[in-house]
Coordinates of C-alpha atoms and ligand atoms in Angstrom, one line a residue:
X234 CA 0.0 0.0 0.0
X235 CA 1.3 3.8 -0.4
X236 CA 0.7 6.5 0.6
X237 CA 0.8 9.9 -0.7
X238 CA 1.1 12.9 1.6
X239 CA -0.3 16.1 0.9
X240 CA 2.5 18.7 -0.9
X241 CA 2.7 20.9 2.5
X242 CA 2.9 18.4 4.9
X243 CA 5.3 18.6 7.7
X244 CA 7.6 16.2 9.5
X245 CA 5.1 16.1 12.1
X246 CA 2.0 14.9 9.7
X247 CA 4.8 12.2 8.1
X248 CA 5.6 11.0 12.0
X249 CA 2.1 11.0 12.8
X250 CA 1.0 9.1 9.8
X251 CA 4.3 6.5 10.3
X252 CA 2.8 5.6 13.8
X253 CA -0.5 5.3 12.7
X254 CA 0.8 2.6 10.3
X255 CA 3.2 0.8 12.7
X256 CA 0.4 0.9 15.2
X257 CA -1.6 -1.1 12.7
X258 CA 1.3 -3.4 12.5
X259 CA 2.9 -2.3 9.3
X260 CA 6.3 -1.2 8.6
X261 CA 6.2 2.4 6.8
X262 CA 9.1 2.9 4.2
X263 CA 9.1 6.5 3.7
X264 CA 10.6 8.3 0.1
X265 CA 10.7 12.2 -0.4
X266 CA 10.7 13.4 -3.8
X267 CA 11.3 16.7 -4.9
X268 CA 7.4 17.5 -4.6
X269 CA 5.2 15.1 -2.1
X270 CA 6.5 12.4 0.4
X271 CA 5.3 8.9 -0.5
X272 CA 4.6 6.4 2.3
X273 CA 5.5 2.5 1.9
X274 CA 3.3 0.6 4.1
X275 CA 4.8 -3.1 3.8
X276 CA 4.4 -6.3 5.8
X277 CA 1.8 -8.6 6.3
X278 CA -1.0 -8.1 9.3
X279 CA -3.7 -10.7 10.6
X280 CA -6.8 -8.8 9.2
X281 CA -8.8 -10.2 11.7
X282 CA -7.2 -8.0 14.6
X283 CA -7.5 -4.9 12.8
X284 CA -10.1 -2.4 14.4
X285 CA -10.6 -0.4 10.5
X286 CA -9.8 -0.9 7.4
X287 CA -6.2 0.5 6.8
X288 CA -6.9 2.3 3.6
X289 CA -10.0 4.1 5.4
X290 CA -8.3 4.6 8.2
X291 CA -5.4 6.3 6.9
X292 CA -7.7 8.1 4.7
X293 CA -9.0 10.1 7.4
X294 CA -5.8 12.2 8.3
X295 CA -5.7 15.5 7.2
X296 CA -2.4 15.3 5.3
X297 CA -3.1 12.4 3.2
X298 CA -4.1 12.8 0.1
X299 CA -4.3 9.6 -1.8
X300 CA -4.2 5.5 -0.2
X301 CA -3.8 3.1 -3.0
X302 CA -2.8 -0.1 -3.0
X303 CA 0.2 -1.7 -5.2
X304 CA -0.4 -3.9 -7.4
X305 CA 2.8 -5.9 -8.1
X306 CA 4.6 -8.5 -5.6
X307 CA 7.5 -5.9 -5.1
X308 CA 6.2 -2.7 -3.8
X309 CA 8.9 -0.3 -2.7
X310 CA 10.9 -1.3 -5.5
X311 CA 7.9 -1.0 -8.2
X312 CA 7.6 2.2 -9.9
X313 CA 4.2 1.9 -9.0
X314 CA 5.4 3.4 -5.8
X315 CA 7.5 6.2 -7.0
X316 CA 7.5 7.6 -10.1
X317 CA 10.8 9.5 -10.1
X318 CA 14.0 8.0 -10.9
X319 CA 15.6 6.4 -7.5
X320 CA 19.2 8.6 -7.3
X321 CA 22.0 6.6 -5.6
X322 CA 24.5 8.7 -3.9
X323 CA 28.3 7.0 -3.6
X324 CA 30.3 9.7 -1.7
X325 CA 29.5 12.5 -4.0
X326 CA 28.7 10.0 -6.6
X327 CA 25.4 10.3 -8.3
X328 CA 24.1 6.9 -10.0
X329 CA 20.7 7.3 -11.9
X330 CA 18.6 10.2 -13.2
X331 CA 20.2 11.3 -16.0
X332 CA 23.7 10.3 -14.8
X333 CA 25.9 7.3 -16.4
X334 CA 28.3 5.8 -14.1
X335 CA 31.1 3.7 -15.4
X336 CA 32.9 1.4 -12.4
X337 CA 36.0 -0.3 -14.1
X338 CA 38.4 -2.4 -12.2
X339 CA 39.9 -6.0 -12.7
X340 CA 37.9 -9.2 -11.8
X341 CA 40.1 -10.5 -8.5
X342 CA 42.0 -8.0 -6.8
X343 CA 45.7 -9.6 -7.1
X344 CA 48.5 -6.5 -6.1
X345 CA 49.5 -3.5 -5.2
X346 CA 50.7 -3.0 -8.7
X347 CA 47.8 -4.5 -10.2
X348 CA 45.5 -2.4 -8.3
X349 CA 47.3 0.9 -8.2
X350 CA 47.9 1.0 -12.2
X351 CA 44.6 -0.4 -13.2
X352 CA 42.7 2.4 -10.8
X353 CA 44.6 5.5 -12.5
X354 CA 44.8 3.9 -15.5
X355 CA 40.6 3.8 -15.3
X356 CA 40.1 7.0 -13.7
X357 CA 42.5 8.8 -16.1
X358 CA 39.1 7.8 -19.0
X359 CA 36.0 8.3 -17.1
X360 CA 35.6 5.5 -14.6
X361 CA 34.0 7.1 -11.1
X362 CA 34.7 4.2 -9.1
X363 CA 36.7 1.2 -8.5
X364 CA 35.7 -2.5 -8.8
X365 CA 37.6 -5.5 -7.5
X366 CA 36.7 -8.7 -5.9
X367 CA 38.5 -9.8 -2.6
X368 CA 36.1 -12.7 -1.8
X369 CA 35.9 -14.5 -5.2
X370 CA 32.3 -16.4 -6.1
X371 CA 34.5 -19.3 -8.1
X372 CA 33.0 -22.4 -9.7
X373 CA 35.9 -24.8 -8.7
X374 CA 37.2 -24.5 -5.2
X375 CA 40.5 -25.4 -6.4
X376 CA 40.6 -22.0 -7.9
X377 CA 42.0 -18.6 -6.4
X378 CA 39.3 -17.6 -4.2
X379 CA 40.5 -13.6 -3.9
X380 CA 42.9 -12.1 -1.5
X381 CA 40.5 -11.2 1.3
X382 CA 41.0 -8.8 3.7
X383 CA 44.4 -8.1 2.1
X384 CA 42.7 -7.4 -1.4
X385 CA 40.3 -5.3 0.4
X386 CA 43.5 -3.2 1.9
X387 CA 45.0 -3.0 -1.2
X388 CA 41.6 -2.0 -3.0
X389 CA 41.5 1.3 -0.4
X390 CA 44.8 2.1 -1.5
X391 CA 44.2 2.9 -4.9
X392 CA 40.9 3.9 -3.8
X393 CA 42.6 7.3 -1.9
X394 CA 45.0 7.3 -4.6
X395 CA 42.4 8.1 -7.5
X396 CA 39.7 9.3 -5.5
X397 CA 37.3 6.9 -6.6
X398 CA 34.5 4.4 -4.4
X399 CA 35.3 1.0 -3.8
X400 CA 32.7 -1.6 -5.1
X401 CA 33.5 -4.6 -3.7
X402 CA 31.5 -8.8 -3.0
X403 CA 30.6 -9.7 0.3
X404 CA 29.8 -13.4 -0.5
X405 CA 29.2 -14.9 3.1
X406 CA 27.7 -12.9 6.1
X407 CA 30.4 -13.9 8.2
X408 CA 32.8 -11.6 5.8
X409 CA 30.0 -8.8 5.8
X410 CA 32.1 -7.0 9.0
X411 CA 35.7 -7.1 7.3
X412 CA 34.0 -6.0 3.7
X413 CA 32.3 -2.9 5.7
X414 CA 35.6 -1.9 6.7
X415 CA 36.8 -1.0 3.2
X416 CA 33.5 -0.9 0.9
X417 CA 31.6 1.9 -0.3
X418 CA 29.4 -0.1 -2.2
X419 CA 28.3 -4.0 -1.6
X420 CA 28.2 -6.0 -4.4
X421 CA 26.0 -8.8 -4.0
X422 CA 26.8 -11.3 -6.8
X423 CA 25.1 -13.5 -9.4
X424 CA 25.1 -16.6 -7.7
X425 CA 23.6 -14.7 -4.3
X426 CA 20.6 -13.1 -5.3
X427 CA 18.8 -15.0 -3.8
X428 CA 20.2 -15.6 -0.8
X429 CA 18.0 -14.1 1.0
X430 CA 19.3 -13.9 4.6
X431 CA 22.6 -12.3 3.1
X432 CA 20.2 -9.8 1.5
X433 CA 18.1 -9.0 4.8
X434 CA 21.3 -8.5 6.6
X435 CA 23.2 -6.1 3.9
X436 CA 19.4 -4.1 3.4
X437 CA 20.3 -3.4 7.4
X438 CA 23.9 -1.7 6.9
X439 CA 24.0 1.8 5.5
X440 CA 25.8 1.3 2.4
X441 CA 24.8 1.0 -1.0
X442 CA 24.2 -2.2 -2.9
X443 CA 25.0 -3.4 -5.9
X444 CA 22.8 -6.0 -6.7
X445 CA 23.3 -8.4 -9.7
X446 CA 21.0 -10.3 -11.9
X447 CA 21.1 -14.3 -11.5
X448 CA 21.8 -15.6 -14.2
X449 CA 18.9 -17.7 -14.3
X450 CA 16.3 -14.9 -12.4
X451 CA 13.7 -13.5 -14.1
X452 CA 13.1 -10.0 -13.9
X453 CA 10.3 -10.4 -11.3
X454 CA 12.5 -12.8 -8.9
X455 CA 15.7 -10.1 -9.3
X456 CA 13.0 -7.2 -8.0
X457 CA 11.5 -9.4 -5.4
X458 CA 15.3 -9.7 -4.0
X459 CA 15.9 -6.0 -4.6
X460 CA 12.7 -5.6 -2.4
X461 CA 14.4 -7.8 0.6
X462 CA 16.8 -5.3 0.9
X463 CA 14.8 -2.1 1.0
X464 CA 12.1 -4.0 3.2
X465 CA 15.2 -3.8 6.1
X466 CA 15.1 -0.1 5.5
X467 CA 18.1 0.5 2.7
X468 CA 17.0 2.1 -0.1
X469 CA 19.8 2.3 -2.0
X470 CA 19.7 -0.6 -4.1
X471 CA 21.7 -0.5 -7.8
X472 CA 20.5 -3.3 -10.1
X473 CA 22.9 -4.6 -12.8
X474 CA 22.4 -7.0 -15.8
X475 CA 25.4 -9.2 -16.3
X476 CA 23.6 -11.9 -18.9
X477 CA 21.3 -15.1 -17.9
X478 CA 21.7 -18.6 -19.0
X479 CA 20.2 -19.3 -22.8
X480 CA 20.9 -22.0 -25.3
X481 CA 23.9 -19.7 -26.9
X482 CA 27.6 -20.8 -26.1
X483 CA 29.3 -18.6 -28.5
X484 CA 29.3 -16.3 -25.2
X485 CA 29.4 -17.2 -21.7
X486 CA 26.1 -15.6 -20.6
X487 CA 23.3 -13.7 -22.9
X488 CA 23.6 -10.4 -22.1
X489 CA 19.3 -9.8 -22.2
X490 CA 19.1 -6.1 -23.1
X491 CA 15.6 -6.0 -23.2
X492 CA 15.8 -6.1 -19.0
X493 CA 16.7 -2.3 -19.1
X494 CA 13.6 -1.1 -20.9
X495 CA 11.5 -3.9 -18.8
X496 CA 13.3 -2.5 -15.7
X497 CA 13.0 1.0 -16.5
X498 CA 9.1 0.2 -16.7
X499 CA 9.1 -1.9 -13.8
X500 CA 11.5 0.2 -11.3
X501 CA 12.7 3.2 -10.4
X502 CA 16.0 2.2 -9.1
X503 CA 18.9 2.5 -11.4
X504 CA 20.1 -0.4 -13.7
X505 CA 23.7 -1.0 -14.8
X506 CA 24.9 -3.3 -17.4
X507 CA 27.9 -5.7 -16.7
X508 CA 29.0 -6.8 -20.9
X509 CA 32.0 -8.6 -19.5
X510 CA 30.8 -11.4 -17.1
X511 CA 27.5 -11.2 -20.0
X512 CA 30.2 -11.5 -23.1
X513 CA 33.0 -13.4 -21.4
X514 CA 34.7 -12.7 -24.2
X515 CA 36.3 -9.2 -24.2
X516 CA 36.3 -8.5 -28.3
X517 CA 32.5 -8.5 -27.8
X518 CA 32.5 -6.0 -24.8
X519 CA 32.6 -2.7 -26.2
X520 CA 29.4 -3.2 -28.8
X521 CA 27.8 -4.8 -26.0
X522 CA 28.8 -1.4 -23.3
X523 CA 27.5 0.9 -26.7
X524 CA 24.2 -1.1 -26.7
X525 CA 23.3 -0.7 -23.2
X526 CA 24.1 2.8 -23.3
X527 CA 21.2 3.3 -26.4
X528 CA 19.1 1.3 -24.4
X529 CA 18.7 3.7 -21.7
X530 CA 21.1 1.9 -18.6
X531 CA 22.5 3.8 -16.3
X532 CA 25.9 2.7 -16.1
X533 CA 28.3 0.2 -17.2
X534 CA 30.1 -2.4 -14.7
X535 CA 33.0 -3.3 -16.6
X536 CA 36.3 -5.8 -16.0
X537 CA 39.8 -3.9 -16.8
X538 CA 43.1 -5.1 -15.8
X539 CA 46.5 -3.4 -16.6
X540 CA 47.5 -7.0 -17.7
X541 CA 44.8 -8.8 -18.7
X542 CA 47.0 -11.8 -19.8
X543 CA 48.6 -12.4 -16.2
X544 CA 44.8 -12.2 -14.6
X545 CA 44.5 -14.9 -12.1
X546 CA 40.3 -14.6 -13.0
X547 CA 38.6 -14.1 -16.1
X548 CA 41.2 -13.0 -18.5
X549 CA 39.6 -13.9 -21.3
X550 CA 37.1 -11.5 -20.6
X551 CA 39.2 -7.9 -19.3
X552 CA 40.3 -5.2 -21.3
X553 CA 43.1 -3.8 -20.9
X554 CA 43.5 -0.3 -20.1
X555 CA 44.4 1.3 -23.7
X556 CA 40.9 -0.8 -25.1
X557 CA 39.0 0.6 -21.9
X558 CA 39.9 4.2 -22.6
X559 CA 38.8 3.8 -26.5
X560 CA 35.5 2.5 -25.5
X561 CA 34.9 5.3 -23.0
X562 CA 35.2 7.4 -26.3
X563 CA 33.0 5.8 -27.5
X564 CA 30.5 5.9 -24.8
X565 CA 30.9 9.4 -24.1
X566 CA 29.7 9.9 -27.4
X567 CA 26.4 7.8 -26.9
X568 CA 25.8 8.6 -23.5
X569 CA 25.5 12.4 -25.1
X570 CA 23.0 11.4 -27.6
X571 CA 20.5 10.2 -25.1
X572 CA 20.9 12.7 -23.0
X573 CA 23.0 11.2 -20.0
X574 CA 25.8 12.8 -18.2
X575 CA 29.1 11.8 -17.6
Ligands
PEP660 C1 31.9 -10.0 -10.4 O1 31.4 -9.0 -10.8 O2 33.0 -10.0 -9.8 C2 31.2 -11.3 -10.5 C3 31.7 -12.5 -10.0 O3 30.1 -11.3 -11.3 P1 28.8 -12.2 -11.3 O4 28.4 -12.3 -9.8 O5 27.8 -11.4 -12.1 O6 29.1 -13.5 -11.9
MN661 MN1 35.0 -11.6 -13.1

């Protein structure tokens, strides 16, 4: 159910009308646009013990002006609930609206070289913030599973050194406390989307999250996860397509444009596209990174390493520094054309 306050209302009428809801039992998620506060009313409540009927009852106050219910399964994440664009804030950062992020970084965070000459090297052609993984989401546990909290010190060096936000995995809850330490954003990964305890407990920190697609979640199942983490009270979700499972093997993933426009539709929280865990292949990154930019996304998630050959994860897939900063041409370009800044 939301709510819409009237345009003059006060803290006071938006405190009043929060108790009234949590009296009934609900939680109230509240949003203020640039015009009228919105109201979330979320949870589920025995209808027997309820003296009125909520939407009546609400009705009644005198800064209310409209009770309706929403109609899809997620309900603070559905734009249903809020019309205007969601606007992420990374330190200064601005993701959505009319903004296009790019976050560049390499896959696994391996050294102090690595790290230090991949984050100017990215920030030198229009990447606003660093990626790296520390805690490594690999198929075979005989692979390199990240550095850890070690990556994760080495990740805020080059961090202060180019000014730019760290975004960065938490795979397991036990790690969430170390990954705090040193993230400005939490990533949660493809393979976590749904895990939905590690979701309720990163939708209680203050940081933003970078949620990704599964790569076999539909659109609906990816928004009812975004909604687990803005149901603990964090707002500040960032979705991001990085391709689902098809038939196709001549890449690693299908990179399924067609979520931004269904997204955009269905949300108002900002959508990234991640072309290299989607392509695999890094020859088919940059048309892919052009193509979400036409299609409206928000931002591009890509893989860059200053040596993509000596990459202890996904080589095949990172560009190296020189190919990054021709595609950010590139993307400059487009990102003009429909009106996004960089
Ligand atoms: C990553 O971005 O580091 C990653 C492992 O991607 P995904 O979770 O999309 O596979
Ligand atoms: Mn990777």
């Amino acid at each position: 159910m939301i709510v819409v306050m009237k345009g003059k209302s006060s803290e006071e009428d938006i405190k009043r009308v929060k108790s009234k809801i949590e009296t009934m039992g609900f939680s109230a998620h509240i949003s203020k646009g640039s015009e009228r506060t919105v109201v979330g009313v979320v949870g589920s409540v025995d209808k027997d013990k309820l003296k009125s009927d909520p939407v009546a009852f609400l009705k009644t106050d005198n800064a209310v002006d409209r009770v309706y219910a929403v109609s899809k399964p997620y309900k603070l994440a559905a734009r249903e609930s809020q019309r205007e664009n969601t606007i992420v804030n990374v330190k200064g950062i601005e993701v959505g609206g009319d903004n296009f992020t790019i976050i560049a970084g390499p896959c696994s965070v391996e050294s102090r070289e690595q790290m230090m000459t991949t984050a100017k090297g990215v920030k030198q052609c229009s990447a606003k913030m660093l990626r790296g993984g520390a805690f490594k989401p690999r198929t075979s546990p005989y692979t390199f599973q990240g550095m850890g909290e070690d990556g994760l010190k080495l990740m805020k060096e080059a961090s202060e050194a180019t000014n730019m936000p760290i975004v960065t995995e938490v795979m397991n809850p036990k790690d969430l406390d170390v990954v705090l330490k040193y993230a400005d954003v939490l990533q949660i990964g493809a393979r976590n989307v749904q895990n939905f305890s590690l979701l309720r407990l990163v939708g209680q920190t203050d940081k933003p999250i970078l949620l990704k697609r599964g790569m076999s979640t539909t659109i609906q199942e990816f928004l009812m996860s975004a909604e687990y983490v803005m149901s603990e009270g964090n707002a500040d979700v960032i979705l991001c397509e990085r391709g689902i499972r098809t038939f196709e093997t001549a890449t690693r993933s299908t990179l399924d444009i067609s979520a931004i426009p269904v997204l955009k539709k269905e949300t108002h929280l900002p959508i990234l596209i991640d072309p290299s865990h989607a392509a695999g292949v890094k020859d088919y990154v940059p048309a892919l990174s052009k193509a979400a930019v036409a299609a409206g996304a928000d931002g591009l998630l890509i893989e860059v390493h200053y040596k993509p050959e000596i990459a202890v994860s996904d080589a095949a897939q990172q560009l190296n520094i020189e190919e990054f900063c021709e595609l950010s041409k590139d993307i400059k370009k487009l990102a003009e054309v429909v009106g996004k800044k960089i």
